[in-house]
């Protein structure tokens, strides 16, 4: 089956006496046993649940993995992936990384006796220089949040394998429709399913996907032990959302391309970060590595931080809100949202100035989105 068919049919075949076309919500905490001699496939929802099983099957399929574990949030999935580390291990983390992952790396992992070193994901020598005898894992993402920089997934994986490092990749910004990092050799892919996979801004959830049976068993045991599980209803909402992932991603990509081209030509714009623009330094890599350029655009305004805040507060269709990947367009201001954990000095070092806005382009009419940005920028 091809992608669009997978999202609708995998794990969702009509079953039982009534053969429901849409998988039901198994809103039950516990399930009856036939006998004490036979362990049922499903006995307690913290361990697993039929609705969750269906979701895990379809996400594993579209991400081209064999083992998917769905968590109660994207950050729970990050913690699940990082649970492969032990006291005394060393983590290599890309300097361009989601703010929540950054926060965990410096506020949680040190308390567990895990060391962290950042690297420049576009410089393999930076990775080589960061590797230590106790290095065990490398975590990165592409396109990056919020600057939409790209990393050469295959090249980084090849280097990591030379040194026996587990590779973990956050594929949230691209979605499984645009790229499948497991096919580049990545060991573990994670998602904040809250974003594109669900696509409707009405549920919090995350997942890990792998082809490694040992890792898959580890994540299943981890989530069973710590209980960071989604509800059956959350899983059902994701099942509903994933069915239209291909259609939504096509429109997200089209709208982002139109918005990026408009902004690049605007006299009050200093720089546009979008891999679909030929001016983007990673444009050729994006064409090789992805099947589309995504729905995210970052824009640096030619002005002050105060003017950028004014623009952020003046849009009408782009809602000023956290998150991304929904059918509605959202505008984020990284210094006080996704990357608020970092100091201003750290943000500037990572290329996140106070004039940067992050746009999640929804599926509205593209001209309406452009008109909205036009009137907001006019208020600078």
GROMACS .gro file of C-alpha atoms in nm:
model
  380
    1UNK     CA    1   0.000   0.000   0.000
    2UNK     CA    2   0.107   0.355  -0.069
    3UNK     CA    3   0.114   0.635   0.187
    4UNK     CA    4  -0.241   0.772   0.160
    5UNK     CA    5  -0.389   0.423   0.168
    6UNK     CA    6  -0.174   0.322   0.464
    7UNK     CA    7  -0.301   0.612   0.674
    8UNK     CA    8  -0.660   0.498   0.624
    9UNK     CA    9  -0.632   0.119   0.629
   10UNK     CA   10  -0.332  -0.007   0.827
   11UNK     CA   11  -0.444  -0.131   1.170
   12UNK     CA   12  -0.798  -0.015   1.099
   13UNK     CA   13  -0.970  -0.308   0.929
   14UNK     CA   14  -1.336  -0.354   1.034
   15UNK     CA   15  -1.348  -0.632   1.294
   16UNK     CA   16  -1.589  -0.795   1.536
   17UNK     CA   17  -1.960  -0.861   1.502
   18UNK     CA   18  -2.049  -0.511   1.382
   19UNK     CA   19  -1.739  -0.442   1.167
   20UNK     CA   20  -1.713  -0.066   1.236
   21UNK     CA   21  -1.547   0.126   0.953
   22UNK     CA   22  -1.393   0.361   1.209
   23UNK     CA   23  -1.206   0.182   1.490
   24UNK     CA   24  -1.396   0.225   1.819
   25UNK     CA   25  -1.263   0.397   2.129
   26UNK     CA   26  -1.189   0.129   2.385
   27UNK     CA   27  -1.254   0.358   2.678
   28UNK     CA   28  -1.179   0.098   2.942
   29UNK     CA   29  -0.905   0.096   3.203
   30UNK     CA   30  -0.905  -0.282   3.236
   31UNK     CA   31  -1.005  -0.591   3.036
   32UNK     CA   32  -1.137  -0.928   3.148
   33UNK     CA   33  -0.922  -1.242   3.135
   34UNK     CA   34  -1.052  -1.574   3.003
   35UNK     CA   35  -0.840  -1.764   3.257
   36UNK     CA   36  -0.530  -1.733   3.473
   37UNK     CA   37  -0.348  -1.971   3.241
   38UNK     CA   38  -0.360  -1.744   2.940
   39UNK     CA   39  -0.230  -1.386   2.946
   40UNK     CA   40  -0.459  -1.173   2.726
   41UNK     CA   41  -0.311  -0.947   2.457
   42UNK     CA   42  -0.471  -0.649   2.632
   43UNK     CA   43  -0.531  -0.648   3.005
   44UNK     CA   44  -0.473  -0.291   3.132
   45UNK     CA   45  -0.467   0.038   2.943
   46UNK     CA   46  -0.147   0.164   3.104
   47UNK     CA   47   0.022  -0.132   2.937
   48UNK     CA   48  -0.163  -0.111   2.606
   49UNK     CA   49  -0.508  -0.060   2.458
   50UNK     CA   50  -0.674  -0.173   2.132
   51UNK     CA   51  -0.717   0.187   2.012
   52UNK     CA   52  -0.351   0.257   2.085
   53UNK     CA   53  -0.245  -0.062   1.908
   54UNK     CA   54  -0.424   0.053   1.592
   55UNK     CA   55  -0.252   0.392   1.608
   56UNK     CA   56   0.090   0.238   1.668
   57UNK     CA   57   0.046   0.009   1.369
   58UNK     CA   58  -0.042   0.286   1.127
   59UNK     CA   59   0.233   0.523   1.247
   60UNK     CA   60   0.495   0.246   1.228
   61UNK     CA   61   0.379   0.179   0.873
   62UNK     CA   62   0.397   0.537   0.742
   63UNK     CA   63   0.728   0.601   0.919
   64UNK     CA   64   0.857   0.275   0.766
   65UNK     CA   65   0.945   0.121   1.098
   66UNK     CA   66   0.848  -0.201   1.273
   67UNK     CA   67   0.793  -0.090   1.633
   68UNK     CA   68   0.598   0.220   1.737
   69UNK     CA   69   0.529   0.328   2.095
   70UNK     CA   70   0.280   0.610   2.150
   71UNK     CA   71   0.334   0.838   2.451
   72UNK     CA   72   0.118   1.094   2.629
   73UNK     CA   73   0.317   1.387   2.479
   74UNK     CA   74   0.603   1.466   2.249
   75UNK     CA   75   0.829   1.538   2.546
   76UNK     CA   76   0.733   1.202   2.699
   77UNK     CA   77   0.854   1.047   2.373
   78UNK     CA   78   1.180   1.241   2.399
   79UNK     CA   79   1.226   1.110   2.752
   80UNK     CA   80   1.145   0.760   2.629
   81UNK     CA   81   1.418   0.782   2.366
   82UNK     CA   82   1.665   0.924   2.618
   83UNK     CA   83   1.583   0.639   2.856
   84UNK     CA   84   1.823   0.429   2.648
   85UNK     CA   85   2.097   0.622   2.831
   86UNK     CA   86   2.235   0.527   3.171
   87UNK     CA   87   2.431   0.701   3.442
   88UNK     CA   88   2.780   0.779   3.315
   89UNK     CA   89   2.679   0.797   2.949
   90UNK     CA   90   2.745   1.095   2.724
   91UNK     CA   91   2.484   1.246   2.489
   92UNK     CA   92   2.571   1.444   2.177
   93UNK     CA   93   2.297   1.694   2.102
   94UNK     CA   94   2.265   1.921   1.798
   95UNK     CA   95   2.287   2.286   1.897
   96UNK     CA   96   1.982   2.348   1.674
   97UNK     CA   97   1.723   2.157   1.874
   98UNK     CA   98   1.371   2.203   2.006
   99UNK     CA   99   1.365   2.412   2.324
  100UNK     CA  100   1.196   2.135   2.524
  101UNK     CA  101   1.472   1.889   2.435
  102UNK     CA  102   1.730   2.152   2.527
  103UNK     CA  103   1.559   2.202   2.865
  104UNK     CA  104   1.563   1.829   2.941
  105UNK     CA  105   1.929   1.804   2.839
  106UNK     CA  106   2.043   2.064   3.089
  107UNK     CA  107   1.784   2.047   3.366
  108UNK     CA  108   1.706   1.674   3.388
  109UNK     CA  109   1.987   1.463   3.242
  110UNK     CA  110   2.268   1.601   3.465
  111UNK     CA  111   2.068   1.487   3.771
  112UNK     CA  112   2.076   1.137   3.621
  113UNK     CA  113   2.452   1.145   3.578
  114UNK     CA  114   2.436   1.189   3.200
  115UNK     CA  115   2.672   1.435   3.031
  116UNK     CA  116   2.568   1.647   2.733
  117UNK     CA  117   2.775   1.816   2.463
  118UNK     CA  118   2.634   2.020   2.176
  119UNK     CA  119   2.754   1.997   1.817
  120UNK     CA  120   2.697   2.186   1.493
  121UNK     CA  121   2.484   1.952   1.285
  122UNK     CA  122   2.611   2.097   0.959
  123UNK     CA  123   2.976   2.031   1.047
  124UNK     CA  124   3.083   1.668   1.079
  125UNK     CA  125   3.413   1.775   1.234
  126UNK     CA  126   3.212   1.936   1.513
  127UNK     CA  127   3.060   1.595   1.586
  128UNK     CA  128   3.395   1.419   1.574
  129UNK     CA  129   3.540   1.671   1.817
  130UNK     CA  130   3.254   1.613   2.063
  131UNK     CA  131   3.278   1.234   2.077
  132UNK     CA  132   3.415   1.087   2.400
  133UNK     CA  133   3.488   0.731   2.515
  134UNK     CA  134   3.156   0.727   2.704
  135UNK     CA  135   2.949   0.875   2.420
  136UNK     CA  136   2.643   0.660   2.358
  137UNK     CA  137   2.378   0.861   2.173
  138UNK     CA  138   2.341   1.141   1.921
  139UNK     CA  139   2.014   1.334   1.893
  140UNK     CA  140   1.928   1.579   1.614
  141UNK     CA  141   1.648   1.710   1.393
  142UNK     CA  142   1.604   1.844   1.040
  143UNK     CA  143   1.460   2.087   0.946
  144UNK     CA  144   1.552   2.249   1.275
  145UNK     CA  145   1.333   2.446   1.511
  146UNK     CA  146   1.301   2.740   1.456
  147UNK     CA  147   1.555   2.826   1.185
  148UNK     CA  148   1.468   2.555   0.931
  149UNK     CA  149   1.830   2.451   0.886
  150UNK     CA  150   1.894   2.109   0.738
  151UNK     CA  151   2.134   1.838   0.843
  152UNK     CA  152   2.266   1.562   0.619
  153UNK     CA  153   2.095   1.268   0.788
  154UNK     CA  154   2.284   0.993   0.605
  155UNK     CA  155   2.624   1.153   0.667
  156UNK     CA  156   2.558   1.203   1.038
  157UNK     CA  157   2.428   0.847   1.077
  158UNK     CA  158   2.734   0.706   0.900
  159UNK     CA  159   2.966   0.896   1.136
  160UNK     CA  160   2.764   0.791   1.440
  161UNK     CA  161   2.782   0.426   1.338
  162UNK     CA  162   3.160   0.445   1.309
  163UNK     CA  163   3.163   0.525   1.680
  164UNK     CA  164   2.883   0.296   1.791
  165UNK     CA  165   2.639   0.577   1.873
  166UNK     CA  166   2.263   0.535   1.887
  167UNK     CA  167   2.100   0.793   1.659
  168UNK     CA  168   1.774   0.960   1.763
  169UNK     CA  169   1.596   1.191   1.521
  170UNK     CA  170   1.305   1.429   1.583
  171UNK     CA  171   1.098   1.419   1.264
  172UNK     CA  172   0.817   1.644   1.390
  173UNK     CA  173   0.876   1.936   1.153
  174UNK     CA  174   0.883   1.720   0.839
  175UNK     CA  175   0.626   1.450   0.926
  176UNK     CA  176   0.647   1.097   0.783
  177UNK     CA  177   0.498   1.226   0.459
  178UNK     CA  178   0.802   1.436   0.373
  179UNK     CA  179   1.087   1.218   0.496
  180UNK     CA  180   1.156   0.884   0.666
  181UNK     CA  181   1.482   0.903   0.864
  182UNK     CA  182   1.484   0.528   0.937
  183UNK     CA  183   1.556   0.477   0.568
  184UNK     CA  184   1.873   0.684   0.614
  185UNK     CA  185   1.981   0.450   0.892
  186UNK     CA  186   1.853   0.640   1.197
  187UNK     CA  187   1.791   0.408   1.494
  188UNK     CA  188   1.499   0.587   1.660
  189UNK     CA  189   1.260   0.845   1.515
  190UNK     CA  190   1.039   1.048   1.745
  191UNK     CA  191   0.744   1.279   1.688
  192UNK     CA  192   0.534   1.524   1.875
  193UNK     CA  193   0.216   1.379   1.725
  194UNK     CA  194   0.041   1.689   1.858
  195UNK     CA  195   0.166   1.856   1.542
  196UNK     CA  196   0.129   1.726   1.186
  197UNK     CA  197   0.030   1.365   1.253
  198UNK     CA  198  -0.278   1.474   1.448
  199UNK     CA  199  -0.304   1.802   1.259
  200UNK     CA  200  -0.604   1.951   1.442
  201UNK     CA  201  -0.453   2.106   1.757
  202UNK     CA  202  -0.686   1.909   1.982
  203UNK     CA  203  -0.466   1.643   2.141
  204UNK     CA  204  -0.124   1.612   2.309
  205UNK     CA  205   0.076   1.300   2.224
  206UNK     CA  206   0.407   1.170   2.094
  207UNK     CA  207   0.573   0.854   1.968
  208UNK     CA  208   0.894   0.669   1.903
  209UNK     CA  209   0.941   0.452   1.594
  210UNK     CA  210   1.225   0.208   1.532
  211UNK     CA  211   1.325  -0.099   1.333
  212UNK     CA  212   1.532  -0.229   1.625
  213UNK     CA  213   1.335  -0.498   1.812
  214UNK     CA  214   1.543  -0.451   2.128
  215UNK     CA  215   1.472  -0.078   2.135
  216UNK     CA  216   1.105  -0.140   2.059
  217UNK     CA  217   1.078  -0.377   2.356
  218UNK     CA  218   1.261  -0.126   2.574
  219UNK     CA  219   1.017   0.154   2.492
  220UNK     CA  220   0.718  -0.072   2.553
  221UNK     CA  221   0.855  -0.166   2.895
  222UNK     CA  222   0.952   0.193   2.973
  223UNK     CA  223   0.605   0.333   2.905
  224UNK     CA  224   0.449   0.044   3.097
  225UNK     CA  225   0.673   0.125   3.393
  226UNK     CA  226   0.647   0.504   3.408
  227UNK     CA  227   0.290   0.532   3.282
  228UNK     CA  228   0.340   0.820   3.038
  229UNK     CA  229   0.061   0.688   2.816
  230UNK     CA  230  -0.206   0.857   2.603
  231UNK     CA  231  -0.575   0.801   2.669
  232UNK     CA  232  -0.778   0.584   2.429
  233UNK     CA  233  -0.963   0.897   2.317
  234UNK     CA  234  -0.632   1.073   2.242
  235UNK     CA  235  -0.531   0.775   2.030
  236UNK     CA  236  -0.863   0.785   1.847
  237UNK     CA  237  -0.818   1.156   1.772
  238UNK     CA  238  -0.478   1.079   1.623
  239UNK     CA  239  -0.626   0.797   1.415
  240UNK     CA  240  -0.881   1.043   1.281
  241UNK     CA  241  -0.618   1.306   1.209
  242UNK     CA  242  -0.358   1.084   1.040
  243UNK     CA  243  -0.609   0.981   0.771
  244UNK     CA  244  -0.572   1.320   0.601
  245UNK     CA  245  -0.199   1.367   0.660
  246UNK     CA  246  -0.105   1.346   0.292
  247UNK     CA  247  -0.373   1.593   0.184
  248UNK     CA  248  -0.290   1.836   0.463
  249UNK     CA  249   0.085   1.823   0.407
  250UNK     CA  250   0.044   1.902   0.039
  251UNK     CA  251  -0.150   2.218   0.125
  252UNK     CA  252   0.085   2.309   0.413
  253UNK     CA  253   0.376   2.290   0.170
  254UNK     CA  254   0.201   2.495  -0.099
  255UNK     CA  255   0.098   2.766   0.146
  256UNK     CA  256   0.441   2.786   0.309
  257UNK     CA  257   0.607   2.820  -0.032
  258UNK     CA  258   0.374   3.107  -0.126
  259UNK     CA  259   0.422   3.282   0.208
  260UNK     CA  260   0.801   3.241   0.196
  261UNK     CA  261   0.825   3.383  -0.156
  262UNK     CA  262   0.608   3.679  -0.057
  263UNK     CA  263   0.815   3.752   0.254
  264UNK     CA  264   1.149   3.719   0.073
  265UNK     CA  265   1.044   4.002  -0.159
  266UNK     CA  266   0.916   4.227   0.121
  267UNK     CA  267   1.126   4.541   0.190
  268UNK     CA  268   1.073   4.513   0.569
  269UNK     CA  269   1.207   4.156   0.583
  270UNK     CA  270   1.573   4.090   0.651
  271UNK     CA  271   1.585   3.712   0.597
  272UNK     CA  272   1.349   3.423   0.531
  273UNK     CA  273   1.434   3.074   0.649
  274UNK     CA  274   1.254   2.820   0.429
  275UNK     CA  275   1.425   2.527   0.254
  276UNK     CA  276   1.197   2.562  -0.049
  277UNK     CA  277   1.364   2.890  -0.146
  278UNK     CA  278   1.665   2.861  -0.383
  279UNK     CA  279   1.836   3.120  -0.161
  280UNK     CA  280   1.827   2.884   0.137
  281UNK     CA  281   2.180   2.744   0.195
  282UNK     CA  282   2.042   2.390   0.233
  283UNK     CA  283   1.801   2.403  -0.062
  284UNK     CA  284   1.982   2.133  -0.263
  285UNK     CA  285   2.007   1.905   0.041
  286UNK     CA  286   1.636   1.952   0.102
  287UNK     CA  287   1.560   1.845  -0.255
  288UNK     CA  288   1.768   1.527  -0.209
  289UNK     CA  289   1.654   1.440   0.140
  290UNK     CA  290   1.287   1.541   0.153
  291UNK     CA  291   0.979   1.490  -0.064
  292UNK     CA  292   0.863   1.847  -0.003
  293UNK     CA  293   0.974   2.152   0.193
  294UNK     CA  294   0.722   2.156   0.477
  295UNK     CA  295   0.477   2.403   0.623
  296UNK     CA  296   0.709   2.600   0.853
  297UNK     CA  297   0.862   2.938   0.773
  298UNK     CA  298   1.089   3.151   0.992
  299UNK     CA  299   1.123   3.520   0.913
  300UNK     CA  300   1.363   3.781   1.050
  301UNK     CA  301   1.212   4.127   1.025
  302UNK     CA  302   1.427   4.428   0.940
  303UNK     CA  303   1.364   4.617   1.260
  304UNK     CA  304   1.374   4.583   1.636
  305UNK     CA  305   1.253   4.319   1.875
  306UNK     CA  306   0.973   4.550   1.981
  307UNK     CA  307   0.860   4.587   1.621
  308UNK     CA  308   0.865   4.209   1.576
  309UNK     CA  309   0.645   4.171   1.883
  310UNK     CA  310   0.406   4.428   1.741
  311UNK     CA  311   0.378   4.230   1.418
  312UNK     CA  312   0.323   3.909   1.615
  313UNK     CA  313   0.038   4.071   1.805
  314UNK     CA  314  -0.120   4.224   1.493
  315UNK     CA  315  -0.194   3.921   1.277
  316UNK     CA  316  -0.556   3.811   1.257
  317UNK     CA  317  -0.547   3.480   1.069
  318UNK     CA  318  -0.209   3.373   1.203
  319UNK     CA  319  -0.305   3.307   1.565
  320UNK     CA  320  -0.042   3.398   1.822
  321UNK     CA  321  -0.003   3.064   1.995
  322UNK     CA  322   0.234   2.783   2.088
  323UNK     CA  323   0.260   2.469   1.876
  324UNK     CA  324   0.245   2.408   1.501
  325UNK     CA  325   0.122   2.168   1.237
  326UNK     CA  326  -0.253   2.226   1.270
  327UNK     CA  327  -0.496   2.312   0.996
  328UNK     CA  328  -0.504   2.668   1.130
  329UNK     CA  329  -0.207   2.901   1.082
  330UNK     CA  330  -0.012   2.986   1.396
  331UNK     CA  331   0.255   3.243   1.470
  332UNK     CA  332   0.516   3.181   1.738
  333UNK     CA  333   0.767   3.415   1.895
  334UNK     CA  334   1.056   3.184   1.998
  335UNK     CA  335   1.214   3.414   2.263
  336UNK     CA  336   0.907   3.383   2.485
  337UNK     CA  337   0.762   3.056   2.352
  338UNK     CA  338   0.952   2.755   2.212
  339UNK     CA  339   1.299   2.874   2.319
  340UNK     CA  340   1.221   3.075   2.631
  341UNK     CA  341   1.438   2.839   2.839
  342UNK     CA  342   1.750   2.975   2.672
  343UNK     CA  343   1.910   3.301   2.770
  344UNK     CA  344   1.916   3.579   2.513
  345UNK     CA  345   2.289   3.520   2.471
  346UNK     CA  346   2.229   3.153   2.398
  347UNK     CA  347   1.951   3.231   2.152
  348UNK     CA  348   2.167   3.481   1.965
  349UNK     CA  349   2.447   3.227   1.948
  350UNK     CA  350   2.203   2.982   1.790
  351UNK     CA  351   2.073   3.236   1.540
  352UNK     CA  352   1.748   3.323   1.716
  353UNK     CA  353   1.737   3.703   1.730
  354UNK     CA  354   1.452   3.901   1.891
  355UNK     CA  355   1.330   3.989   1.540
  356UNK     CA  356   1.255   3.626   1.448
  357UNK     CA  357   0.900   3.501   1.402
  358UNK     CA  358   0.807   3.136   1.339
  359UNK     CA  359   0.511   3.072   1.111
  360UNK     CA  360   0.317   2.747   1.094
  361UNK     CA  361   0.125   2.782   0.768
  362UNK     CA  362  -0.212   2.612   0.788
  363UNK     CA  363  -0.442   2.510   0.507
  364UNK     CA  364  -0.637   2.835   0.463
  365UNK     CA  365  -0.636   3.024   0.133
  366UNK     CA  366  -0.273   3.132   0.075
  367UNK     CA  367  -0.364   3.481  -0.041
  368UNK     CA  368  -0.557   3.542   0.280
  369UNK     CA  369  -0.245   3.445   0.477
  370UNK     CA  370  -0.031   3.681   0.270
  371UNK     CA  371  -0.281   3.964   0.314
  372UNK     CA  372  -0.278   3.906   0.688
  373UNK     CA  373   0.101   3.931   0.705
  374UNK     CA  374   0.093   4.239   0.484
  375UNK     CA  375  -0.135   4.429   0.720
  376UNK     CA  376   0.059   4.314   1.028
  377UNK     CA  377   0.399   4.413   0.888
  378UNK     CA  378   0.254   4.753   0.793
  379UNK     CA  379   0.210   4.813   1.167
  380UNK     CA  380   0.585   4.788   1.241
   0.00000   0.00000   0.00000
